[in-house]
mmCIF file of C-alpha atoms in Angstrom:
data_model
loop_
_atom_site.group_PDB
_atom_site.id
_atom_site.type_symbol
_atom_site.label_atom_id
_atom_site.label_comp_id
_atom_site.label_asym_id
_atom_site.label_seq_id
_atom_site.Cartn_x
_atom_site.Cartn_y
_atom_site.Cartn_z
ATOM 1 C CA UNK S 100 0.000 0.000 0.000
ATOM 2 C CA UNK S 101 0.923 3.319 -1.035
ATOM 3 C CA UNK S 102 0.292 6.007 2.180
ATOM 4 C CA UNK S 103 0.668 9.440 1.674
ATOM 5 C CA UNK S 104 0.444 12.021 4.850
ATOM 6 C CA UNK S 105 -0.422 15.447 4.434
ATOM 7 C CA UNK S 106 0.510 17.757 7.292
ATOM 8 C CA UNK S 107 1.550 21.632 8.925
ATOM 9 C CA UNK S 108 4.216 19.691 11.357
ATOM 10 C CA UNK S 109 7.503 21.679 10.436
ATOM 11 C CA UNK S 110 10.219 19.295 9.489
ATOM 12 C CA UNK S 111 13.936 19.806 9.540
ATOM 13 C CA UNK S 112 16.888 17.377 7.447
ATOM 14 C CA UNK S 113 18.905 15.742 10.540
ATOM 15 C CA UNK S 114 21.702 13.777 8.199
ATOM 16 C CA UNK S 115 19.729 11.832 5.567
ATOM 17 C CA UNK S 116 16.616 12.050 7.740
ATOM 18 C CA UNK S 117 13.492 14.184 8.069
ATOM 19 C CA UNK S 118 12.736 15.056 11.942
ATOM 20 C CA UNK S 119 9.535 16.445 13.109
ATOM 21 C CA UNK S 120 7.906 16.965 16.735
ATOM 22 C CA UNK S 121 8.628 13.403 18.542
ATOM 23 C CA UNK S 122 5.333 12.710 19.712
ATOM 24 C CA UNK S 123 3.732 13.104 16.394
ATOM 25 C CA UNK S 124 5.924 11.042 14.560
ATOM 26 C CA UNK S 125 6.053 8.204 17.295
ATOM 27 C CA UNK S 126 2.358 7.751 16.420
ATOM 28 C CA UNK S 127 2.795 8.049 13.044
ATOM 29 C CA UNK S 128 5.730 5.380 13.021
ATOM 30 C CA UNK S 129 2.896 3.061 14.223
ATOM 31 C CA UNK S 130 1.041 3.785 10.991
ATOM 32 C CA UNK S 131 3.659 3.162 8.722
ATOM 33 C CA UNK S 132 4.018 -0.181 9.915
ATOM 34 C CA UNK S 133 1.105 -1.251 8.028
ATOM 35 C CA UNK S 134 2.037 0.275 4.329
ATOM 36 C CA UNK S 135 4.821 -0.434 1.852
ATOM 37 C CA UNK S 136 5.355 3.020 0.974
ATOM 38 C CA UNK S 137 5.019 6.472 2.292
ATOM 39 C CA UNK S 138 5.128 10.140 1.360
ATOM 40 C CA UNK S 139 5.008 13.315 3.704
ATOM 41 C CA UNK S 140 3.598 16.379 1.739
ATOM 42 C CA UNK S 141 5.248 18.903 4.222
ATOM 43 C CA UNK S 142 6.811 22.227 5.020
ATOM 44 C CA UNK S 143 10.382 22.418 6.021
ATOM 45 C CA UNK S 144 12.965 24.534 8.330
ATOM 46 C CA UNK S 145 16.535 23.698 8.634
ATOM 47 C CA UNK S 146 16.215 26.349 11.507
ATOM 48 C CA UNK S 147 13.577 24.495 13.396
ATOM 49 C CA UNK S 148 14.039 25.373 16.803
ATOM 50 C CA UNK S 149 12.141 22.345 18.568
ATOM 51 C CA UNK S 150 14.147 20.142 21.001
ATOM 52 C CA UNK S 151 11.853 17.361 20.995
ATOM 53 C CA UNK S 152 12.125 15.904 17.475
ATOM 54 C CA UNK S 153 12.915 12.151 15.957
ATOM 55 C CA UNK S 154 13.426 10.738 13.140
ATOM 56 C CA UNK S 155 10.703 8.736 10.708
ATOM 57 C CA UNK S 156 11.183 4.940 10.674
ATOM 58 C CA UNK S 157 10.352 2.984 6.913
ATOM 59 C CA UNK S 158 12.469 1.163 4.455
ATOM 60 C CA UNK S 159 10.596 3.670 2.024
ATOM 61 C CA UNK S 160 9.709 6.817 2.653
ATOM 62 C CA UNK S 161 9.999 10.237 0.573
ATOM 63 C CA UNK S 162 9.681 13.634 1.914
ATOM 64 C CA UNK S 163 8.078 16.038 -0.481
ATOM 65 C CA UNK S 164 9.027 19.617 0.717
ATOM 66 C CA UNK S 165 6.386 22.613 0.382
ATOM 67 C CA UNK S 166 6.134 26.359 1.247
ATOM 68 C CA UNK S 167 5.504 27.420 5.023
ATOM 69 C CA UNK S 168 2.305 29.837 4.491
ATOM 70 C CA UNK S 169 0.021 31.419 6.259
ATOM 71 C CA UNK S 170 -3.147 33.567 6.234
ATOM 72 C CA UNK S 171 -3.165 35.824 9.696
ATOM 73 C CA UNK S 172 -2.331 38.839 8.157
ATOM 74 C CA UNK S 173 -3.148 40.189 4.846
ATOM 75 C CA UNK S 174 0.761 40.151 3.863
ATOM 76 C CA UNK S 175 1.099 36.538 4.419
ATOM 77 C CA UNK S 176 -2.546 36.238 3.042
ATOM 78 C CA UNK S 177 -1.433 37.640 -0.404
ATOM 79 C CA UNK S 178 2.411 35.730 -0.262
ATOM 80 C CA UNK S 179 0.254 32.713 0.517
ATOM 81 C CA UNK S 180 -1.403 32.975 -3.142
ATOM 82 C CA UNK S 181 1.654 33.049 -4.446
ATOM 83 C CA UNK S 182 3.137 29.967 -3.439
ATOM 84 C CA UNK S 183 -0.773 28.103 -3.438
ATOM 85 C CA UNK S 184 -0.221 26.921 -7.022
ATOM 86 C CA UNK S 185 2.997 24.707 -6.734
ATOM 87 C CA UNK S 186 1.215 23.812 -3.256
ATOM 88 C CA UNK S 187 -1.842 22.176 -4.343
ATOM 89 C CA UNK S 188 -0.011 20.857 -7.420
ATOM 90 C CA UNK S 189 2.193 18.640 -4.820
ATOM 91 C CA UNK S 190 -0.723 17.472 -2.871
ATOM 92 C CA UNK S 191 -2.577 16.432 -6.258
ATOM 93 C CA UNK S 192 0.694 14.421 -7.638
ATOM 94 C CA UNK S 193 0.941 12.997 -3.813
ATOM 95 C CA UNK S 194 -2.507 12.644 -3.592
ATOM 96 C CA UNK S 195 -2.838 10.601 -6.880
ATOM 97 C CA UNK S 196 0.714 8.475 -6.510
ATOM 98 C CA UNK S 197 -1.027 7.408 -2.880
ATOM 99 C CA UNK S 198 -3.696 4.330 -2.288
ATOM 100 C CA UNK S 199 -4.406 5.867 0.928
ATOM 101 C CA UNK S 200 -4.249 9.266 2.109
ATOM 102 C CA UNK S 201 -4.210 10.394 5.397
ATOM 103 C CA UNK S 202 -4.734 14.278 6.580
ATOM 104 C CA UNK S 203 -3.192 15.692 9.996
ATOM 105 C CA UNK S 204 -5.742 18.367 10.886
ATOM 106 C CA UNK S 205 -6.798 21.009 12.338
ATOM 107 C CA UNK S 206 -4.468 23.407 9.900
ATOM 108 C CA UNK S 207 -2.960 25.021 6.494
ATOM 109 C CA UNK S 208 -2.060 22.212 5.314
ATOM 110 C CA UNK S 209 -5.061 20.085 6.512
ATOM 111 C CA UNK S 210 -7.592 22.839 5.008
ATOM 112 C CA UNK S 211 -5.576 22.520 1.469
ATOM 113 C CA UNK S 212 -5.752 18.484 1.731
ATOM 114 C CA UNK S 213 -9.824 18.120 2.890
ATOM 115 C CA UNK S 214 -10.474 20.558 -0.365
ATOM 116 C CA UNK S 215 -8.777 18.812 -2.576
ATOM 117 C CA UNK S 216 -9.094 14.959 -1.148
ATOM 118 C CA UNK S 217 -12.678 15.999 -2.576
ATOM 119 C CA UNK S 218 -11.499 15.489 -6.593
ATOM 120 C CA UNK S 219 -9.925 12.033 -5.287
ATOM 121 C CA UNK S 220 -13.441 10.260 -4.097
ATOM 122 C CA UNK S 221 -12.576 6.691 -4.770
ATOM 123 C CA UNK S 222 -9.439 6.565 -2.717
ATOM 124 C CA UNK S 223 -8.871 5.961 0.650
ATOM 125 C CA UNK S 224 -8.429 8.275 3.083
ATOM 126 C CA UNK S 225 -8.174 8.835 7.214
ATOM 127 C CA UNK S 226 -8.089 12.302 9.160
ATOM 128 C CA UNK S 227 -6.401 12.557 11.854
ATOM 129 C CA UNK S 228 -8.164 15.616 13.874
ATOM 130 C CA UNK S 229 -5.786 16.099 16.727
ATOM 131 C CA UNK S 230 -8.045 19.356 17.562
ATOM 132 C CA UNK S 231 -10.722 20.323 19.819
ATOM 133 C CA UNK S 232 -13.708 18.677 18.196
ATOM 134 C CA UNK S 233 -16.326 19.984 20.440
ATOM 135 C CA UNK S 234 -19.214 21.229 18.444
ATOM 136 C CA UNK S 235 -20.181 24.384 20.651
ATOM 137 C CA UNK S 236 -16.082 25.475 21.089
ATOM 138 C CA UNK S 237 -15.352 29.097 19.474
ATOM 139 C CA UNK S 238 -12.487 27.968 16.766
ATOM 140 C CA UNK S 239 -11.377 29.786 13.376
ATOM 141 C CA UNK S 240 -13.057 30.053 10.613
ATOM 142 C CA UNK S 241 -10.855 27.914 8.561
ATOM 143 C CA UNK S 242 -10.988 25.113 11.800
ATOM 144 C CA UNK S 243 -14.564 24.939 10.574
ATOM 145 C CA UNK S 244 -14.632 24.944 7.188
ATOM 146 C CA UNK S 245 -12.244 21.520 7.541
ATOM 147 C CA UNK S 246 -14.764 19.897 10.471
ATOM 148 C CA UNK S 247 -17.297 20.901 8.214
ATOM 149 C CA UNK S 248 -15.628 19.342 4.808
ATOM 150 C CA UNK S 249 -14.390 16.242 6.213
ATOM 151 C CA UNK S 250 -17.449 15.227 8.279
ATOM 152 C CA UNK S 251 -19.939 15.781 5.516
ATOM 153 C CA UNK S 252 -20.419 12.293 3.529
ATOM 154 C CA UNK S 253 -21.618 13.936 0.478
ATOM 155 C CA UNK S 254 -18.957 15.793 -0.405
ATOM 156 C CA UNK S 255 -15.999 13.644 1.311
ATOM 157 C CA UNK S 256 -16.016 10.046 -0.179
ATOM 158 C CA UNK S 257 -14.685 6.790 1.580
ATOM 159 C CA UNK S 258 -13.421 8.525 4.439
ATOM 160 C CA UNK S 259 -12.960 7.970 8.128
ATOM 161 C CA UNK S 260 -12.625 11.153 10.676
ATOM 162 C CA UNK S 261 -10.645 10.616 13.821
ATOM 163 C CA UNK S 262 -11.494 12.273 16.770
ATOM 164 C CA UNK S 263 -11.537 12.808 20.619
ATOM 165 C CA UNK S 264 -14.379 12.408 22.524
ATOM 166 C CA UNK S 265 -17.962 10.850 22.100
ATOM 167 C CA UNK S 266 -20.076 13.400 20.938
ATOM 168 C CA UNK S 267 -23.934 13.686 19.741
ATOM 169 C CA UNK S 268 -25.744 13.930 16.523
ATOM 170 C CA UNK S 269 -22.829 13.271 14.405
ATOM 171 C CA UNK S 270 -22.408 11.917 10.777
ATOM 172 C CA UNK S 271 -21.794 8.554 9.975
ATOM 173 C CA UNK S 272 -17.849 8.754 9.223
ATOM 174 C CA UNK S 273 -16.834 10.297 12.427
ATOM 175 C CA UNK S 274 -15.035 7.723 14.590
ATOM 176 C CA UNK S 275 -14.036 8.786 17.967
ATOM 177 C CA UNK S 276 -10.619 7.632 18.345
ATOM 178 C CA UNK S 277 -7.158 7.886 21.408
ATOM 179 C CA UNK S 278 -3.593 8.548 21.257
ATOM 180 C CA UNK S 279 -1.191 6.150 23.543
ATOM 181 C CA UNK S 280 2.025 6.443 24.992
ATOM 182 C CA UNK S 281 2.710 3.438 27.076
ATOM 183 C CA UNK S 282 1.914 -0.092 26.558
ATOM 184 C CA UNK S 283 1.187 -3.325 28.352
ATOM 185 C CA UNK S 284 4.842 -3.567 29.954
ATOM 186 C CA UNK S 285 4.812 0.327 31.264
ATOM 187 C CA UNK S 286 1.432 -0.832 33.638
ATOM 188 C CA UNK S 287 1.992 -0.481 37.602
ATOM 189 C CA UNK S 288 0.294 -2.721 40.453
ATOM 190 C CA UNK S 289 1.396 0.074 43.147
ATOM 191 C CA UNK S 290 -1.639 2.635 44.296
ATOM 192 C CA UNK S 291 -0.408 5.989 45.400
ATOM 193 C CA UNK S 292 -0.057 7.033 49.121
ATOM 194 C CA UNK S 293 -1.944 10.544 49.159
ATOM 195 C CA UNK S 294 0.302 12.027 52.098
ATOM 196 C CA UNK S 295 2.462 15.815 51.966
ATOM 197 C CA UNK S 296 4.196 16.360 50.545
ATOM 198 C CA UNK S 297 1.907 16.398 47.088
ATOM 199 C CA UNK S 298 4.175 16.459 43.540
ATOM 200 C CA UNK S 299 2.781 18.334 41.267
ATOM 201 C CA UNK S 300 3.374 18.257 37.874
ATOM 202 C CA UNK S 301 2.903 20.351 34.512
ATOM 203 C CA UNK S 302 3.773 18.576 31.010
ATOM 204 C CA UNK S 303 3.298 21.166 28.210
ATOM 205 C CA UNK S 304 4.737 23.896 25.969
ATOM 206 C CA UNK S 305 5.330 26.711 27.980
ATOM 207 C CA UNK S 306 2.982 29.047 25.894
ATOM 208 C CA UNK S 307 0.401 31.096 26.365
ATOM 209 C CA UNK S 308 -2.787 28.578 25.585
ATOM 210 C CA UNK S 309 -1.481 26.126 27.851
ATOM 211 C CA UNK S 310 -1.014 28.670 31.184
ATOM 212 C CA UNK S 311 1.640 27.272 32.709
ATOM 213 C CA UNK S 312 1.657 30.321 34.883
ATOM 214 C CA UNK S 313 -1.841 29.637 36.260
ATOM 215 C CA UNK S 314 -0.102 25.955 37.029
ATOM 216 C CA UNK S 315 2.234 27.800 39.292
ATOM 217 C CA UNK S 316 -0.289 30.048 40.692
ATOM 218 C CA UNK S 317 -2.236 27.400 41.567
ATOM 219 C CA UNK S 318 0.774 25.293 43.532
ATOM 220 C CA UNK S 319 2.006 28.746 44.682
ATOM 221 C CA UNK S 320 -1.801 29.715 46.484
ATOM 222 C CA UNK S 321 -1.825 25.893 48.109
ATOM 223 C CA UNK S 322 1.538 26.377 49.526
ATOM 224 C CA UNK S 323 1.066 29.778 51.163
ATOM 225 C CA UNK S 324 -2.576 28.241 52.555
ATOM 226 C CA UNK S 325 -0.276 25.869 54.751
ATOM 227 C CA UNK S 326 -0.138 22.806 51.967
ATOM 228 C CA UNK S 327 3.209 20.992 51.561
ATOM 229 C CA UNK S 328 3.332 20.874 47.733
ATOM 230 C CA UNK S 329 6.303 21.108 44.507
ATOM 231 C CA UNK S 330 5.609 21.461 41.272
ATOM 232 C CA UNK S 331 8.042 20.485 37.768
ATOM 233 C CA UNK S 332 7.175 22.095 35.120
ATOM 234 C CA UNK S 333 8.599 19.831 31.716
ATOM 235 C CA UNK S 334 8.538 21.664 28.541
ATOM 236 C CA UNK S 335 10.260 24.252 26.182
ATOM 237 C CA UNK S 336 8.441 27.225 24.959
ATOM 238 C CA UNK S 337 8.339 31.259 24.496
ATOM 239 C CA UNK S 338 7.294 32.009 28.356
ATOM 240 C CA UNK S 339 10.241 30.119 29.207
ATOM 241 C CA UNK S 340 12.402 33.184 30.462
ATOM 242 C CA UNK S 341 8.910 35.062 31.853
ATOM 243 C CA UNK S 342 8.570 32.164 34.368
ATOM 244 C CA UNK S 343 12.023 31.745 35.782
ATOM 245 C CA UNK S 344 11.833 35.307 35.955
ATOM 246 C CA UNK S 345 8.273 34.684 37.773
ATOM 247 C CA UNK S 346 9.828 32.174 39.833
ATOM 248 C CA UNK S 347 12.807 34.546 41.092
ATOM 249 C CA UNK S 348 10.353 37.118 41.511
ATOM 250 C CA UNK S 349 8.415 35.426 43.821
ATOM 251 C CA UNK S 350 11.300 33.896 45.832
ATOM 252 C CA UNK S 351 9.324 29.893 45.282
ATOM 253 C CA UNK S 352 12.360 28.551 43.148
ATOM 254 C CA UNK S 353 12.958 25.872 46.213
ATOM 255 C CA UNK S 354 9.276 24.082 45.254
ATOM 256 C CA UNK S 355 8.669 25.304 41.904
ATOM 257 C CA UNK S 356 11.248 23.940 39.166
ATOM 258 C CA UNK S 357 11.501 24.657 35.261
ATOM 259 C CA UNK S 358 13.202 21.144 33.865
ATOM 260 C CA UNK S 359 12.716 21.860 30.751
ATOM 261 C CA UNK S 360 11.934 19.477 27.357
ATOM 262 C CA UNK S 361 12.262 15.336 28.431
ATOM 263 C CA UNK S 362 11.978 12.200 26.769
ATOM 264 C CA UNK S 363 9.244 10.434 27.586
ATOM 265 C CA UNK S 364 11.335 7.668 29.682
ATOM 266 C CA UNK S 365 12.216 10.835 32.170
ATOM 267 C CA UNK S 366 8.397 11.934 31.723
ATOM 268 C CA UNK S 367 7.611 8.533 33.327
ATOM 269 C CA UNK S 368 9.386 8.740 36.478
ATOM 270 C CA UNK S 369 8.079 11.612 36.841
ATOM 271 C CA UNK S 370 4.083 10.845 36.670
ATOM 272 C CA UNK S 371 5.207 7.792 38.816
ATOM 273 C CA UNK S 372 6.479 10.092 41.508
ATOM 274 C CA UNK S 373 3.396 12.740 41.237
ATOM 275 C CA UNK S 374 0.652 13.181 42.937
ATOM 276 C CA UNK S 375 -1.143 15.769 40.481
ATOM 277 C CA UNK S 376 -0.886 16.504 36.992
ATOM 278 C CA UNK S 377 -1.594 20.575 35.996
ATOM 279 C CA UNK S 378 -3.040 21.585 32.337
ATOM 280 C CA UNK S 379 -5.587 24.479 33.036
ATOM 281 C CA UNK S 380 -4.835 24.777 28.765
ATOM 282 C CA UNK S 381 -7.413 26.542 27.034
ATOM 283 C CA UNK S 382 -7.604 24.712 23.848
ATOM 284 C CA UNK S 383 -7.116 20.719 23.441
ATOM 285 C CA UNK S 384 -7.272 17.558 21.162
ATOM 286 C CA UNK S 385 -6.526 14.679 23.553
ATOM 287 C CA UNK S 386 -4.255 16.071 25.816
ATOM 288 C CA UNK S 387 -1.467 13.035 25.976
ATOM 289 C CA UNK S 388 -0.032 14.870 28.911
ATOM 290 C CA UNK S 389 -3.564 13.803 31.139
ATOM 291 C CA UNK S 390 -3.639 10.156 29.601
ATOM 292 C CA UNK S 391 -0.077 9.827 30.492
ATOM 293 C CA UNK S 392 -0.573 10.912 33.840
ATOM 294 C CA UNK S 393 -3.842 9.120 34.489
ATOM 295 C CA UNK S 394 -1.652 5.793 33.493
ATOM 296 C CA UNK S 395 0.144 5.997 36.265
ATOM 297 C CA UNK S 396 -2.217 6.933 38.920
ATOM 298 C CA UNK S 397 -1.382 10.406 39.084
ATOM 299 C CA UNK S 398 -4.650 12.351 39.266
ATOM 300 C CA UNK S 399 -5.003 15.177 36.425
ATOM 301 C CA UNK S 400 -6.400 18.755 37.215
ATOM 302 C CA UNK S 401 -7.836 20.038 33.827
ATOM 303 C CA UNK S 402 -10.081 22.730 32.598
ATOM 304 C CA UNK S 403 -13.498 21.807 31.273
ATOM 305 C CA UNK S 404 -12.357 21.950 27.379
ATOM 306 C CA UNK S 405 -13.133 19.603 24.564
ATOM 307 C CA UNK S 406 -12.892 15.718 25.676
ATOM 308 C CA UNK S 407 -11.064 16.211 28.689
ATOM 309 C CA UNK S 408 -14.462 16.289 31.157
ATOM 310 C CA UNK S 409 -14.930 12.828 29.463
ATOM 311 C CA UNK S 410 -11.476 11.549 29.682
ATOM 312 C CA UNK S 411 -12.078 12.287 33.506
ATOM 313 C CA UNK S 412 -15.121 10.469 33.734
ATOM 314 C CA UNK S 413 -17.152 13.926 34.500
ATOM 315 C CA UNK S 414 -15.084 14.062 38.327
ATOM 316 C CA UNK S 415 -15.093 10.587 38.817
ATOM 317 C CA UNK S 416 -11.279 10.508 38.236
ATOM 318 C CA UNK S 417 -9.687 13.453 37.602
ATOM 319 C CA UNK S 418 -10.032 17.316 39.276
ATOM 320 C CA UNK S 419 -11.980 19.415 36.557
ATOM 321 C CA UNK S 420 -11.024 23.517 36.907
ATOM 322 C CA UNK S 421 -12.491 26.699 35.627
ATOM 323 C CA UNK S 422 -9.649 28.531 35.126
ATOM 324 C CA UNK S 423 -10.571 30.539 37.951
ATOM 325 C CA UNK S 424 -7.555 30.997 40.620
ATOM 326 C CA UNK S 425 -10.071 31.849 43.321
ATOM 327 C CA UNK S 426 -12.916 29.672 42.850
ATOM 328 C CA UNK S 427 -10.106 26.437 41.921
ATOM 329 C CA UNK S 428 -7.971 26.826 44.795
ATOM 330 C CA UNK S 429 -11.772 26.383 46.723
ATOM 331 C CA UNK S 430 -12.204 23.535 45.214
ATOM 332 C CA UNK S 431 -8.186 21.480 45.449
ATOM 333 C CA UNK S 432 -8.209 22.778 48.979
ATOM 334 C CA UNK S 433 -11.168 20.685 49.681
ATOM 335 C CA UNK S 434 -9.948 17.970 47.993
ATOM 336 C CA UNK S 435 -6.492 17.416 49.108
ATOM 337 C CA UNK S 436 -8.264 16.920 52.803
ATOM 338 C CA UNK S 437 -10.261 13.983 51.653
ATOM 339 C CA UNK S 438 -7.260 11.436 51.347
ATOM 340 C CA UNK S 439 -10.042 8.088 50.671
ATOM 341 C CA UNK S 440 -11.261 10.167 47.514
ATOM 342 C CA UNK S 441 -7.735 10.772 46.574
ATOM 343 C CA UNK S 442 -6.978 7.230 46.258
ATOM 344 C CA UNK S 443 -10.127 6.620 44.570
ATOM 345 C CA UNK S 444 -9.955 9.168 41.928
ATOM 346 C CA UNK S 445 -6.196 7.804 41.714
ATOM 347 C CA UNK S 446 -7.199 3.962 40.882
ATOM 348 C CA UNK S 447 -10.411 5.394 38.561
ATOM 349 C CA UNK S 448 -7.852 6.931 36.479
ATOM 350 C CA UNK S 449 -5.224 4.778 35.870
ATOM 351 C CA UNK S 450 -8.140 1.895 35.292
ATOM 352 C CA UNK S 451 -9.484 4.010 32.662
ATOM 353 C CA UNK S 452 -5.941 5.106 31.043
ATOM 354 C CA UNK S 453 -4.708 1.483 31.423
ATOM 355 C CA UNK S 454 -6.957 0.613 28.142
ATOM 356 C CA UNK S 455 -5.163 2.875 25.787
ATOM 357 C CA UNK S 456 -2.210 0.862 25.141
ATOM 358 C CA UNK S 457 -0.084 1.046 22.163
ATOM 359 C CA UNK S 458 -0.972 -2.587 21.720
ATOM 360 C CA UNK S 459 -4.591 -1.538 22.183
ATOM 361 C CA UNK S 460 -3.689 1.853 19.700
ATOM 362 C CA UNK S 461 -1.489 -0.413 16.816
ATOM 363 C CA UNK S 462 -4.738 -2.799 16.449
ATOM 364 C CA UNK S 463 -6.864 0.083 16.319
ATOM 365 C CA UNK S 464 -4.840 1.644 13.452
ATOM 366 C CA UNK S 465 -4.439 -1.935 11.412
ATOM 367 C CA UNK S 466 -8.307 -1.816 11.083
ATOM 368 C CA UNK S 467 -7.724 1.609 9.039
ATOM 369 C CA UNK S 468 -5.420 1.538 6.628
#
């Protein structure tokens, strides 16, 4: 089978390579082990600034460079229709080499693929939709016009849409689907002990939608209420410099620590040591940092966005937040006093994460491609 990916992930040439964001190509490593050949229809950036990339994994694959664009300003808008011709020319040759082709959406390069996977009804074809796909969530315009392509059967042919969450009164090729990180030989028997000191963990980019300060706000109110807490905070991002300078600020540097981007193997130890995991984020897909947390017992504390009041069973076993210092510091202060409900929200998660193997995952993709 020929498998052809079309995707916004920024790629950079590592030796005779192609490196991306690791967690995205992990996952789609587990796809290519079910084709004979593969194409990525991609930008690239030999300055690509990530630090957690690796390297695609196939006896065959080709990397088929485009044109970064973009439309949030009318400059780039008008440079974008410059460089749209040899664009959608390189998704129609990909598009047509390919027996299957798979989208990575929401984004540029997603909108340009669910137009023009249209003209290409008899092959095919899987979307990945690693975005919020909560009906009632405000998103861009061009976030909608994809949902809106994709999930409508009479204009998107033998197609399968991939997405988080259960969610009413959809059409008939939307398929709710998971992302894993651990598999059957990662599982623990151990329950947590819910005594002080609490760890604390956040697991994100350290931007602006994910509000990693709010993370140490949070940990920073407990601790001054009499609470013996620590937070780590793992990730790389542009607040970076704003939060150690936060951190010095507030003189908290000996319970709040920046460790920066990990591999997952460090990421481990970590949830198996913590307590808590933070994302008040404002915007998510399936947040991998809760599921990863959640498989090792360690009870998430989330904001009520997209699947994530699902993924924590609606309270039943995970802290859901508002975003609202006050009103959330109410509500962990509460909690961290009822140790029996700790443990039980504890076991309730990892139970639930426990089923999203990459075992569970691999078999899951073999039925689509």
């Amino acid at each position: 089978m020929k498998f052809v990916v079309i995707t916004h992930v920024v790629h950079k040439k590592v030796g005779s390579n192609f490196q991306a964001y690791a967690p995205y190509v992990l996952e789609m490593n587990r796809w290519f082990n079910y084709v004979d050949a593969v194409k990525i229809v991609a930008p690239a950036n030999i300055n690509h600034a990530s630090k957690i990339t690796t390297a695609y994994h196939h006896k065959q694959l080709d990397f088929v460079e485009v044109p970064q664009f973009s439309l949030l300003s009318l400059r780039s808008a008008f440079i974008t229709l410059l460089k749209l011709p040899i664009i959608i020319y390189t998704i129609c040759k990909s598009m047509k080499w390919a027996d299957h082709i798979h989208l990575r959406c929401p984004g540029n390069m997603g909108l340009l693929g669910s137009i023009i996977q249209v003209f290409f009804p008899s092959k095919a074809k899987t979307v990945k939709y690693a975005g919020n796909w909560d009906p009632n969530s405000k998103q861009p315009w061009t976030y909608k016009l994809q949902k809106w392509i994709v999930s409508n059967p009479k204009i998107s042919k033998n197609i399968q849409v991939l997405v988080y969450g259960e969610w009413l009164n959809q059409s008939k090729n939307i398929r709710p689907f998971f992302t894993a990180s651990f598999g059957e030989n990662d599982k623990i028997q151990n329950i947590k002990k819910y005594n002080q000191p609490f760890h604390f963990v956040f697991v994100g980019s350290l931007v602006v939608g994910k509000r990693p300060l709010f993370a140490i706000k949070l940990v920073e109110s407990l601790r001054n209420r009499g609470f013996d807490v620590d937070l780590s905070i793992y990730g790389e991002g542009e607040l970076k410099e704003s939060l150690q300078d936060y951190i010095s600020e507030q003189n908290i540097q000996n319970y709040v620590i920046l460790k920066g981007g990990r591999p997952l193997s460090e990421l481990k130890k970590a949830y198996q040591k913590a307590h808590f995991s933070i994302l008040p984020s404002k915007s998510e897909g399936w947040p991998k940092a809760v599921a990863e947390a959640m498989f090792f017992g360690c009870i998430p504390i989330a904001t009520k966005i997209s699947c994530v009041p699902w993924m924590l069973g609606f309270g039943e076993r995970g802290i859901l937040i508002e975003g609202n210092l006050q009103r959330d510091i109410e509500t962990l202060e509460t909690l961290l006093g009822d140790k029996s409900q700790l443990v039980k929200m504890s076991r309730n998660a990892q139970d639930w994460s426990e089923a999203y193997t990459v075992e569970f995952f691999e078999q899951e993709i073999a039925k689509l491609v």
